[in-house]
Amino acid sequence: MALSLEEQSFADRTITAHAGRPGALLGILERVQEHHPHKFLSSEILEYVAAKTDVPLSQLYSVVTFYALFNLEPQGDHTICICRGTACHTRGSRSLLQRLRLELGLPEESEDGADKLCMTTPDRKYSLRTVACFGQCALAPVVEVDHAIFGHMNEQTLHREVEHLTKEKKK
Amino acid sequence: MPENISIRIDGEYVAAQEGQTILEVARAGGKYIPTLCWLAGTSSVGACRLCIVEVSGVGRLLPACTTPVQDGMSVTTTSEKLTQYRRIAIEFLFSERNHVCAVCVSNNHCELQAMAQKLGVTSVRYPYAYPKLGVDVSHPRYVLDHNRCILCTRCVRVCTEVEGAHVWDVSGRGIRSMIVCDMNRPWAQASSCTNCGKCVQVCPTGALAEKGFAVDEMVKQDHNMTRLTARRGGHS
Ligand code: SF4
Ligand code: SF4
Ligand code: FES
Ligand code: FES
């Protein structure tokens, strides 16, 4: 899929705005990702940014796969992020994850060694992710639904939040 | 002018210059410190931890290839403790991916294997991870077998700093780290590769090899590299 002119000019403007600043690359990539309706970096845009900033392709790929912040796949309309840190784990975040996976019909994927898990439903309505700790351990288990933090979650309350999202969509 | 200083290596006084690393000073003084990721003429990254030394007054072991010398420093390069830790470093490398030497192109010409023998590693105490990783055979002359890679990044550095092509880099992190070509493309599609073969020659293991060699046959031709890097100043 080729880049639209609009995407190109947004990338150009962002690159110019960041020119010469230390750590510019991260800022550029973050803006460009945020600009995309599906909040991700396509290989086309990465190649475009690499060419414009003179960063070797492999180095750019290294950066975007190092930071959990960057998505290389299109994200869903809603993002549900389950904390898999120690505190939340001991308070049952694994079953929250399993439950949600079943509810959204997402495949079982081993968490082994993965520092982040990110799956999107085929209809691109929901993305399910994990993080290593929100820094809100007193509220464990913690789940973030579209940037709002919910503490002391259980399967029922989580189910209700997700249902709420679905209803919101319908109206 | 960098200042002249003096440090002690295994009890002997050695002249050094500010800005040099412990490894450089030791090598210049004819002292042997084992290394694996270090590659003459390229930057040091401290990835393999084989060059660890003891510095008196410092509680932890320091990598000689990245630690700058300081006036009055006293360094120990050989001890029972260091050998123990160097063996552990090798065992970790062995347990991470598939290093079954008997079926490797670089059998008998492998720096990892040689180092293990030198340090007397006879068994691995840790469970093997052995993930099933890919092999990139797309390049007409070379192959990359991720299963043999120890992530020393020599290929990344030689391609970037000596050849100037920057075809390779490291993707992901932690246990998921992998050497990656361009935007995770097959090697044959790397627009920047000049087919120079430098990465293949400096790879310490059988991860990068020339095609057409059977098990045991791939002898690295790294003397050309040594000449090139020496011309570049030979700094580490
Ligand atoms: S063959 Fe040369 S240019 Fe190609 S990846 Fe290896 S070092 Fe880089
Ligand atoms: S391919 Fe070879 S040189 Fe490159 S990181 Fe792996 S072991 Fe080191
Ligand atoms: S472990 Fe979940 S917020 Fe810290
Ligand atoms: S040679 Fe120093 S860490 Fe590898």
Short mmCIF file of C-alpha atoms and ligand atoms in Angstrom, two decimals:
data_model
loop_
_atom_site.label_atom_id
_atom_site.label_comp_id
_atom_site.label_asym_id
_atom_site.label_seq_id
_atom_site.Cartn_x
_atom_site.Cartn_y
_atom_site.Cartn_z
CA MET A 1 0.00 0.00 0.00
CA ALA A 2 1.51 3.30 -1.03
CA LEU A 3 1.65 6.25 1.32
CA SER A 4 -0.90 8.98 0.78
CA LEU A 5 0.33 12.49 0.07
CA GLU A 6 -1.21 13.59 3.34
CA GLU A 7 0.84 11.01 5.27
CA GLN A 8 3.98 12.05 3.47
CA SER A 9 3.50 15.72 4.15
CA PHE A 10 2.70 15.07 7.81
CA ALA A 11 5.91 13.05 8.11
CA ASP A 12 7.85 15.79 6.33
CA ARG A 13 6.52 18.47 8.65
CA THR A 14 7.24 16.38 11.74
CA ILE A 15 10.78 15.65 10.61
CA THR A 16 11.43 19.34 9.95
CA ALA A 17 10.00 20.32 13.32
CA HIS A 18 12.31 17.86 15.09
CA ALA A 19 15.41 18.51 13.00
CA GLY A 20 18.61 18.77 14.97
CA ARG A 21 17.05 17.91 18.32
CA PRO A 22 18.64 15.11 20.33
CA GLY A 23 16.43 12.06 20.46
CA ALA A 24 14.53 13.43 17.48
CA LEU A 25 13.89 10.03 15.98
CA LEU A 26 11.75 8.77 18.87
CA GLY A 27 9.67 11.95 18.80
CA ILE A 28 9.16 11.73 15.06
CA LEU A 29 8.10 8.08 15.20
CA GLU A 30 5.74 8.72 18.09
CA ARG A 31 4.02 11.61 16.27
CA VAL A 32 3.75 9.70 13.04
CA GLN A 33 2.25 6.69 14.80
CA GLU A 34 -0.22 8.87 16.69
CA HIS A 35 -1.24 10.49 13.41
CA HIS A 36 -2.29 7.21 11.85
CA PRO A 37 -5.97 6.35 12.43
CA HIS A 38 -4.93 2.82 13.44
CA LYS A 39 -2.03 4.01 15.61
CA PHE A 40 0.73 2.03 13.98
CA LEU A 41 3.83 2.37 11.86
CA SER A 42 3.54 0.69 8.47
CA SER A 43 6.67 -0.51 6.73
CA GLU A 44 5.98 2.11 4.05
CA ILE A 45 6.06 4.97 6.53
CA LEU A 46 9.16 3.54 8.23
CA GLU A 47 10.98 3.37 4.92
CA TYR A 48 9.89 6.90 4.16
CA VAL A 49 11.12 8.22 7.52
CA ALA A 50 14.40 6.31 7.15
CA ALA A 51 15.04 7.84 3.75
CA LYS A 52 14.18 11.36 4.93
CA THR A 53 16.23 11.20 8.14
CA ASP A 54 19.14 9.22 6.70
CA VAL A 55 18.77 6.54 9.34
CA PRO A 56 19.68 3.03 8.10
CA LEU A 57 16.64 0.75 7.78
CA SER A 58 18.02 -1.85 10.17
CA GLN A 59 18.71 0.77 12.83
CA LEU A 60 15.20 2.15 12.54
CA TYR A 61 13.75 -1.34 12.81
CA SER A 62 15.93 -1.95 15.84
CA VAL A 63 14.49 1.16 17.53
CA VAL A 64 10.83 0.39 16.79
CA THR A 65 11.14 -3.20 18.02
CA PHE A 66 13.01 -2.20 21.19
CA TYR A 67 10.37 0.16 22.57
CA ALA A 68 7.01 -1.36 23.48
CA LEU A 69 5.44 1.97 22.60
CA PHE A 70 5.63 1.34 18.86
CA ASN A 71 3.13 -0.81 17.01
CA LEU A 72 3.97 -2.46 13.74
CA GLU A 73 0.43 -3.79 13.29
CA PRO A 74 -2.81 -1.78 12.99
CA GLN A 75 -4.48 -1.29 16.38
CA GLY A 76 -8.14 -1.74 17.25
CA ASP A 77 -10.59 1.10 17.94
CA HIS A 78 -10.43 0.28 21.65
CA THR A 79 -7.39 -0.78 23.61
CA ILE A 80 -7.58 -2.87 26.75
CA CYS A 81 -4.34 -3.19 28.57
CA ILE A 82 -3.89 -5.71 31.36
CA CYS A 83 -1.09 -5.36 33.86
CA ARG A 84 1.03 -8.48 34.16
CA GLY A 85 3.39 -7.06 36.78
CA THR A 86 4.14 -9.01 39.95
CA ALA A 87 1.54 -7.36 42.16
CA CYS A 88 -1.22 -7.75 39.58
CA HIS A 89 -0.13 -11.28 38.78
CA THR A 90 -0.49 -12.37 42.41
CA ARG A 91 -3.94 -10.81 42.41
CA GLY A 92 -5.13 -12.78 39.44
CA SER A 93 -4.34 -10.79 36.32
CA ARG A 94 -3.70 -14.01 34.41
CA SER A 95 -7.33 -15.06 34.67
CA LEU A 96 -8.43 -11.58 33.61
CA LEU A 97 -6.29 -11.98 30.54
CA GLN A 98 -7.63 -15.47 29.80
CA ARG A 99 -11.20 -14.36 30.29
CA LEU A 100 -10.84 -11.40 27.97
CA ARG A 101 -9.10 -13.51 25.40
CA LEU A 102 -12.04 -15.90 25.36
CA GLU A 103 -14.53 -13.06 25.28
CA LEU A 104 -12.85 -11.40 22.31
CA GLY A 105 -12.09 -14.70 20.60
CA LEU A 106 -8.35 -14.12 20.52
CA PRO A 107 -5.95 -17.03 20.20
CA GLU A 108 -3.90 -18.36 23.05
CA GLU A 109 -0.37 -17.09 22.80
CA SER A 110 2.39 -18.08 25.10
CA GLU A 111 3.58 -15.24 27.28
CA ASP A 112 6.92 -16.96 27.64
CA GLY A 113 9.68 -14.40 27.52
CA ALA A 114 7.43 -11.89 25.82
CA ASP A 115 7.76 -8.53 27.50
CA LYS A 116 4.67 -7.37 25.73
CA LEU A 117 1.73 -9.06 24.24
CA CYS A 118 -0.40 -7.30 21.70
CA MET A 119 -3.30 -8.84 19.81
CA THR A 120 -6.05 -7.27 17.77
CA THR A 121 -9.39 -8.79 16.84
CA PRO A 122 -9.81 -9.43 13.09
CA ASP A 123 -12.61 -6.81 12.92
CA ARG A 124 -10.13 -4.31 14.40
CA LYS A 125 -12.50 -3.31 17.17
CA TYR A 126 -10.32 -4.30 20.10
CA SER A 127 -6.65 -4.55 20.87
CA LEU A 128 -5.58 -6.52 23.91
CA ARG A 129 -2.19 -5.76 25.38
CA THR A 130 -0.16 -6.40 28.47
CA VAL A 131 2.29 -4.21 30.36
CA ALA A 132 4.85 -4.99 33.03
CA CYS A 133 3.51 -2.55 35.69
CA PHE A 134 1.44 0.62 35.68
CA GLY A 135 3.04 1.85 38.90
CA GLN A 136 -0.38 1.55 40.60
CA CYS A 137 0.30 -1.71 42.39
CA ALA A 138 -1.85 -0.76 45.40
CA LEU A 139 -4.84 -1.00 43.06
CA ALA A 140 -3.89 -4.44 41.74
CA PRO A 141 -5.08 -5.95 39.53
CA VAL A 142 -5.03 -2.95 37.23
CA VAL A 143 -6.54 -2.72 33.75
CA GLU A 144 -6.43 0.24 31.42
CA VAL A 145 -9.37 0.69 29.07
CA ASP A 146 -8.86 3.36 26.42
CA HIS A 147 -6.43 5.30 28.61
CA ALA A 148 -8.62 5.17 31.74
CA ILE A 149 -7.14 3.24 34.67
CA PHE A 150 -9.34 0.81 36.59
CA GLY A 151 -8.14 -0.74 39.84
CA HIS A 152 -9.25 -3.81 41.81
CA MET A 153 -10.66 -5.41 38.70
CA ASN A 154 -12.35 -8.78 38.67
CA GLU A 155 -13.81 -10.77 35.81
CA GLN A 156 -17.28 -9.24 36.27
CA THR A 157 -16.17 -5.62 36.38
CA LEU A 158 -13.88 -6.15 33.41
CA HIS A 159 -16.69 -7.79 31.48
CA ARG A 160 -18.92 -4.81 32.28
CA GLU A 161 -16.36 -2.31 31.01
CA VAL A 162 -15.94 -4.18 27.76
CA GLU A 163 -19.70 -4.47 27.34
CA HIS A 164 -19.91 -0.76 27.94
CA LEU A 165 -17.49 -0.17 25.07
CA THR A 166 -19.59 -2.35 22.80
CA LYS A 167 -22.77 -0.44 23.66
CA GLU A 168 -21.07 2.88 23.18
CA LYS A 169 -20.19 1.73 19.71
CA LYS A 170 -23.74 0.81 18.80
CA LYS A 171 -25.36 4.12 19.56
CA MET B 1 47.66 15.18 24.12
CA PRO B 2 46.18 12.45 26.31
CA GLU B 3 47.83 12.27 29.68
CA ASN B 4 50.28 9.51 30.47
CA ILE B 5 49.27 7.45 33.46
CA SER B 6 50.38 4.27 35.05
CA ILE B 7 48.31 1.29 36.14
CA ARG B 8 49.09 -2.13 37.53
CA ILE B 9 48.10 -5.29 35.71
CA ASP B 10 48.56 -8.48 37.69
CA GLY B 11 51.04 -6.65 39.90
CA GLU B 12 53.19 -5.23 37.11
CA TYR B 13 53.34 -1.52 36.39
CA VAL B 14 52.26 -0.68 32.85
CA ALA B 15 52.31 2.67 31.10
CA ALA B 16 48.95 3.77 29.75
CA GLN B 17 47.26 6.80 28.28
CA GLU B 18 44.08 8.33 29.49
CA GLY B 19 41.16 7.26 27.32
CA GLN B 20 42.50 3.78 26.66
CA THR B 21 40.57 0.76 27.85
CA ILE B 22 41.96 -1.85 30.20
CA LEU B 23 41.98 -4.30 27.31
CA GLU B 24 44.04 -2.04 25.06
CA VAL B 25 46.60 -1.43 27.75
CA ALA B 26 46.78 -5.12 28.62
CA ARG B 27 47.18 -6.19 24.98
CA ALA B 28 49.88 -3.56 24.40
CA GLY B 29 51.70 -4.95 27.42
CA GLY B 30 51.47 -8.49 26.08
CA LYS B 31 48.86 -9.59 28.63
CA TYR B 32 46.15 -12.00 27.51
CA ILE B 33 42.51 -11.36 28.41
CA PRO B 34 39.95 -13.60 26.70
CA THR B 35 37.48 -11.78 24.42
CA LEU B 36 34.68 -12.81 22.10
CA CYS B 37 32.59 -9.82 21.07
CA TRP B 38 35.55 -7.44 20.85
CA LEU B 39 36.73 -6.81 17.28
CA ALA B 40 39.82 -4.78 16.44
CA GLY B 41 39.05 -1.60 14.56
CA THR B 42 35.44 -1.36 15.66
CA SER B 43 33.78 0.10 18.75
CA SER B 44 33.49 -2.02 21.90
CA VAL B 45 30.08 -3.01 23.16
CA GLY B 46 30.73 -5.25 26.16
CA ALA B 47 28.24 -7.87 25.02
CA CYS B 48 29.89 -11.20 25.88
CA ARG B 49 31.42 -10.54 29.32
CA LEU B 50 34.37 -12.83 28.71
CA CYS B 51 36.88 -10.06 29.22
CA ILE B 52 35.80 -9.39 32.80
CA VAL B 53 38.60 -8.45 35.18
CA GLU B 54 38.92 -7.61 38.85
CA VAL B 55 39.75 -4.01 39.73
CA SER B 56 40.81 -3.54 43.32
CA GLY B 57 38.44 -1.38 45.29
CA VAL B 58 35.55 -2.16 42.91
CA GLY B 59 33.07 -4.71 44.19
CA ARG B 60 31.91 -6.04 40.85
CA LEU B 61 33.76 -7.47 37.86
CA LEU B 62 34.29 -5.06 34.99
CA PRO B 63 34.54 -5.76 31.24
CA ALA B 64 38.08 -4.86 30.15
CA CYS B 65 37.01 -3.93 26.63
CA THR B 66 34.78 -1.04 27.69
CA THR B 67 36.30 0.10 31.00
CA PRO B 68 38.64 3.10 30.65
CA VAL B 69 41.87 3.05 32.66
CA GLN B 70 42.38 5.38 35.59
CA ASP B 71 45.63 6.45 37.15
CA GLY B 72 46.75 4.09 39.89
CA MET B 73 44.22 1.39 38.95
CA SER B 74 45.17 -2.15 39.91
CA VAL B 75 43.76 -4.86 37.63
CA THR B 76 43.75 -8.64 38.01
CA THR B 77 43.22 -10.54 34.77
CA THR B 78 43.45 -14.14 35.94
CA SER B 79 42.02 -15.76 39.05
CA GLU B 80 39.95 -18.74 40.04
CA LYS B 81 36.93 -16.48 40.42
CA LEU B 82 37.36 -14.93 36.97
CA THR B 83 37.68 -18.34 35.35
CA GLN B 84 34.48 -19.42 37.08
CA TYR B 85 32.57 -16.43 35.78
CA ARG B 86 34.04 -16.69 32.29
CA ARG B 87 32.92 -20.30 32.17
CA ILE B 88 29.44 -19.25 33.21
CA ALA B 89 29.38 -16.66 30.41
CA ILE B 90 30.24 -19.37 27.89
CA GLU B 91 27.67 -21.78 29.34
CA PHE B 92 24.97 -19.14 29.00
CA LEU B 93 25.86 -18.68 25.34
CA PHE B 94 25.67 -22.43 24.79
CA SER B 95 22.37 -22.83 26.59
CA GLU B 96 20.65 -20.04 24.67
CA ARG B 97 20.66 -21.35 21.09
CA ASN B 98 21.69 -24.42 19.18
CA HIS B 99 25.45 -24.97 19.27
CA VAL B 100 25.73 -28.58 18.26
CA CYS B 101 29.28 -28.34 16.92
CA ALA B 102 29.30 -31.71 15.19
CA VAL B 103 26.88 -30.45 12.53
CA CYS B 104 28.16 -26.87 12.21
CA VAL B 105 30.00 -25.45 9.20
CA SER B 106 32.46 -23.80 11.54
CA ASN B 107 33.30 -26.87 13.59
CA ASN B 108 36.99 -26.57 14.51
CA HIS B 109 37.17 -23.01 13.21
CA CYS B 110 34.85 -21.46 15.74
CA GLU B 111 35.90 -18.91 18.33
CA LEU B 112 33.12 -19.89 20.71
CA GLN B 113 34.13 -23.52 20.61
CA ALA B 114 37.82 -22.64 20.99
CA MET B 115 37.09 -20.40 23.94
CA ALA B 116 35.05 -23.09 25.65
CA GLN B 117 37.91 -25.52 25.23
CA LYS B 118 40.44 -23.02 26.46
CA LEU B 119 38.41 -22.28 29.57
CA GLY B 120 37.78 -25.93 30.24
CA VAL B 121 34.01 -25.88 29.81
CA THR B 122 33.06 -29.55 29.70
CA SER B 123 29.35 -29.36 30.40
CA VAL B 124 26.54 -26.86 30.61
CA ARG B 125 24.76 -26.56 33.96
CA TYR B 126 21.74 -24.71 32.63
CA PRO B 127 18.75 -26.01 30.69
CA TYR B 128 19.00 -25.44 26.94
CA ALA B 129 16.50 -22.99 25.49
CA TYR B 130 16.95 -24.00 21.83
CA PRO B 131 14.26 -21.88 20.21
CA LYS B 132 13.65 -22.92 16.61
CA LEU B 133 14.88 -19.92 14.68
CA GLY B 134 15.06 -19.26 10.99
CA VAL B 135 17.91 -19.63 8.56
CA ASP B 136 18.27 -16.97 5.86
CA VAL B 137 19.59 -18.63 2.70
CA SER B 138 18.37 -15.91 0.34
CA HIS B 139 21.78 -14.38 -0.30
CA PRO B 140 23.51 -15.96 -3.33
CA ARG B 141 26.83 -16.43 -1.53
CA TYR B 142 26.23 -16.37 2.20
CA VAL B 143 23.91 -17.81 4.83
CA LEU B 144 22.75 -16.56 8.21
CA ASP B 145 21.72 -19.20 10.70
CA HIS B 146 20.13 -17.46 13.68
CA ASN B 147 20.37 -20.66 15.67
CA ARG B 148 24.16 -20.27 15.92
CA CYS B 149 24.17 -16.54 16.62
CA ILE B 150 25.51 -15.34 19.97
CA LEU B 151 24.45 -11.71 19.40
CA CYS B 152 28.00 -10.44 19.71
CA THR B 153 27.13 -7.71 17.14
CA ARG B 154 30.48 -8.01 15.37
CA CYS B 155 28.62 -8.22 12.04
CA VAL B 156 26.62 -5.09 12.90
CA ARG B 157 29.74 -3.13 13.77
CA VAL B 158 31.95 -4.24 10.92
CA CYS B 159 29.23 -3.59 8.36
CA THR B 160 28.46 -0.16 9.85
CA GLU B 161 31.87 1.07 10.87
CA VAL B 162 34.22 -0.50 8.35
CA GLU B 163 32.07 -1.16 5.28
CA GLY B 164 29.73 1.77 5.94
CA ALA B 165 26.64 -0.14 4.83
CA HIS B 166 24.77 -0.75 8.13
CA VAL B 167 22.83 -3.72 6.79
CA TRP B 168 22.53 -5.41 10.20
CA ASP B 169 21.18 -4.37 13.54
CA VAL B 170 19.61 -6.00 16.59
CA SER B 171 15.82 -6.17 16.75
CA GLY B 172 13.70 -6.73 19.82
CA ARG B 173 15.22 -7.10 23.25
CA GLY B 174 16.03 -9.57 25.95
CA ILE B 175 15.53 -13.16 25.01
CA ARG B 176 13.75 -12.11 21.82
CA SER B 177 16.73 -10.25 20.42
CA MET B 178 17.63 -11.16 16.86
CA ILE B 179 20.06 -9.93 14.27
CA VAL B 180 18.00 -8.22 11.62
CA CYS B 181 18.67 -7.23 8.02
CA ASP B 182 17.23 -3.87 6.85
CA MET B 183 13.52 -3.81 7.78
CA ASN B 184 13.49 -7.48 8.67
CA ARG B 185 13.95 -8.46 5.04
CA PRO B 186 15.66 -11.48 3.56
CA TRP B 187 19.35 -10.71 3.10
CA ALA B 188 19.09 -10.91 -0.70
CA GLN B 189 16.70 -7.94 -0.61
CA ALA B 190 19.01 -5.71 1.40
CA SER B 191 19.41 -2.66 -0.77
CA SER B 192 22.50 -1.54 1.12
CA CYS B 193 24.52 -4.80 1.09
CA THR B 194 27.64 -4.61 -1.08
CA ASN B 195 28.27 -8.38 -0.86
CA CYS B 196 31.67 -7.62 0.63
CA GLY B 197 31.59 -10.57 3.01
CA LYS B 198 33.12 -8.75 5.97
CA CYS B 199 30.33 -9.79 8.31
CA VAL B 200 30.82 -13.42 7.33
CA GLN B 201 34.54 -13.35 8.01
CA VAL B 202 34.31 -11.71 11.42
CA CYS B 203 31.43 -13.77 12.77
CA PRO B 204 32.99 -15.83 15.57
CA THR B 205 30.61 -18.77 15.10
CA GLY B 206 28.90 -20.61 12.27
CA ALA B 207 26.02 -18.12 12.24
CA LEU B 208 27.33 -16.32 9.19
CA ALA B 209 29.04 -18.56 6.68
CA GLU B 210 29.82 -18.89 3.03
CA LYS B 211 27.60 -21.15 1.02
CA GLY B 212 29.00 -24.32 -0.41
CA PHE B 213 30.82 -25.54 2.66
CA ALA B 214 30.02 -28.80 4.30
CA VAL B 215 30.16 -29.31 8.03
CA ASP B 216 33.60 -28.50 9.39
CA GLU B 217 34.88 -26.78 6.25
CA MET B 218 34.26 -23.09 6.74
CA VAL B 219 37.63 -21.51 7.56
CA LYS B 220 37.34 -17.81 8.27
CA GLN B 221 39.58 -15.58 6.14
CA ASP B 222 39.92 -12.85 8.71
CA HIS B 223 43.51 -11.83 7.94
CA ASN B 224 42.18 -9.36 5.36
CA MET B 225 40.00 -7.85 8.04
CA THR B 226 42.92 -7.49 10.41
CA ARG B 227 44.83 -5.56 7.74
CA LEU B 228 41.89 -3.29 7.06
CA THR B 229 41.12 -2.55 10.66
CA ALA B 230 44.79 -1.96 11.46
CA ARG B 231 44.89 0.64 8.72
CA ARG B 232 41.94 2.31 10.34
CA GLY B 233 44.07 2.85 13.44
CA GLY B 234 43.42 -0.47 15.12
CA HIS B 235 41.76 1.22 18.05
CA SER B 236 39.25 -0.85 19.94
S1 SF4 C 1 28.35 -8.57 2.97
FE1 SF4 C 1 29.33 -6.60 3.56
S2 SF4 C 1 27.74 -5.04 3.13
FE2 SF4 C 1 26.71 -7.06 3.09
S3 SF4 C 1 25.92 -7.32 5.16
FE3 SF4 C 1 27.96 -8.27 5.16
S4 SF4 C 1 29.40 -6.66 5.81
FE4 SF4 C 1 27.46 -5.67 5.27
S1 SF4 C 2 25.66 -13.32 13.22
FE1 SF4 C 2 27.73 -13.82 14.00
S2 SF4 C 2 28.77 -11.81 14.12
FE2 SF4 C 2 26.58 -11.40 13.94
S3 SF4 C 2 25.90 -11.19 16.07
FE3 SF4 C 2 25.53 -13.33 15.46
S4 SF4 C 2 27.36 -14.40 16.15
FE4 SF4 C 2 27.89 -12.23 16.16
S1 FES C 3 2.09 -4.75 39.05
FE1 FES C 3 0.29 -4.03 38.12
S2 FES C 3 0.42 -1.92 38.55
FE2 FES C 3 2.28 -2.65 39.36
S1 FES C 4 35.09 -8.77 24.81
FE1 FES C 4 34.56 -7.46 26.39
S2 FES C 4 32.50 -7.99 26.76
FE2 FES C 4 32.97 -9.18 25.00
#
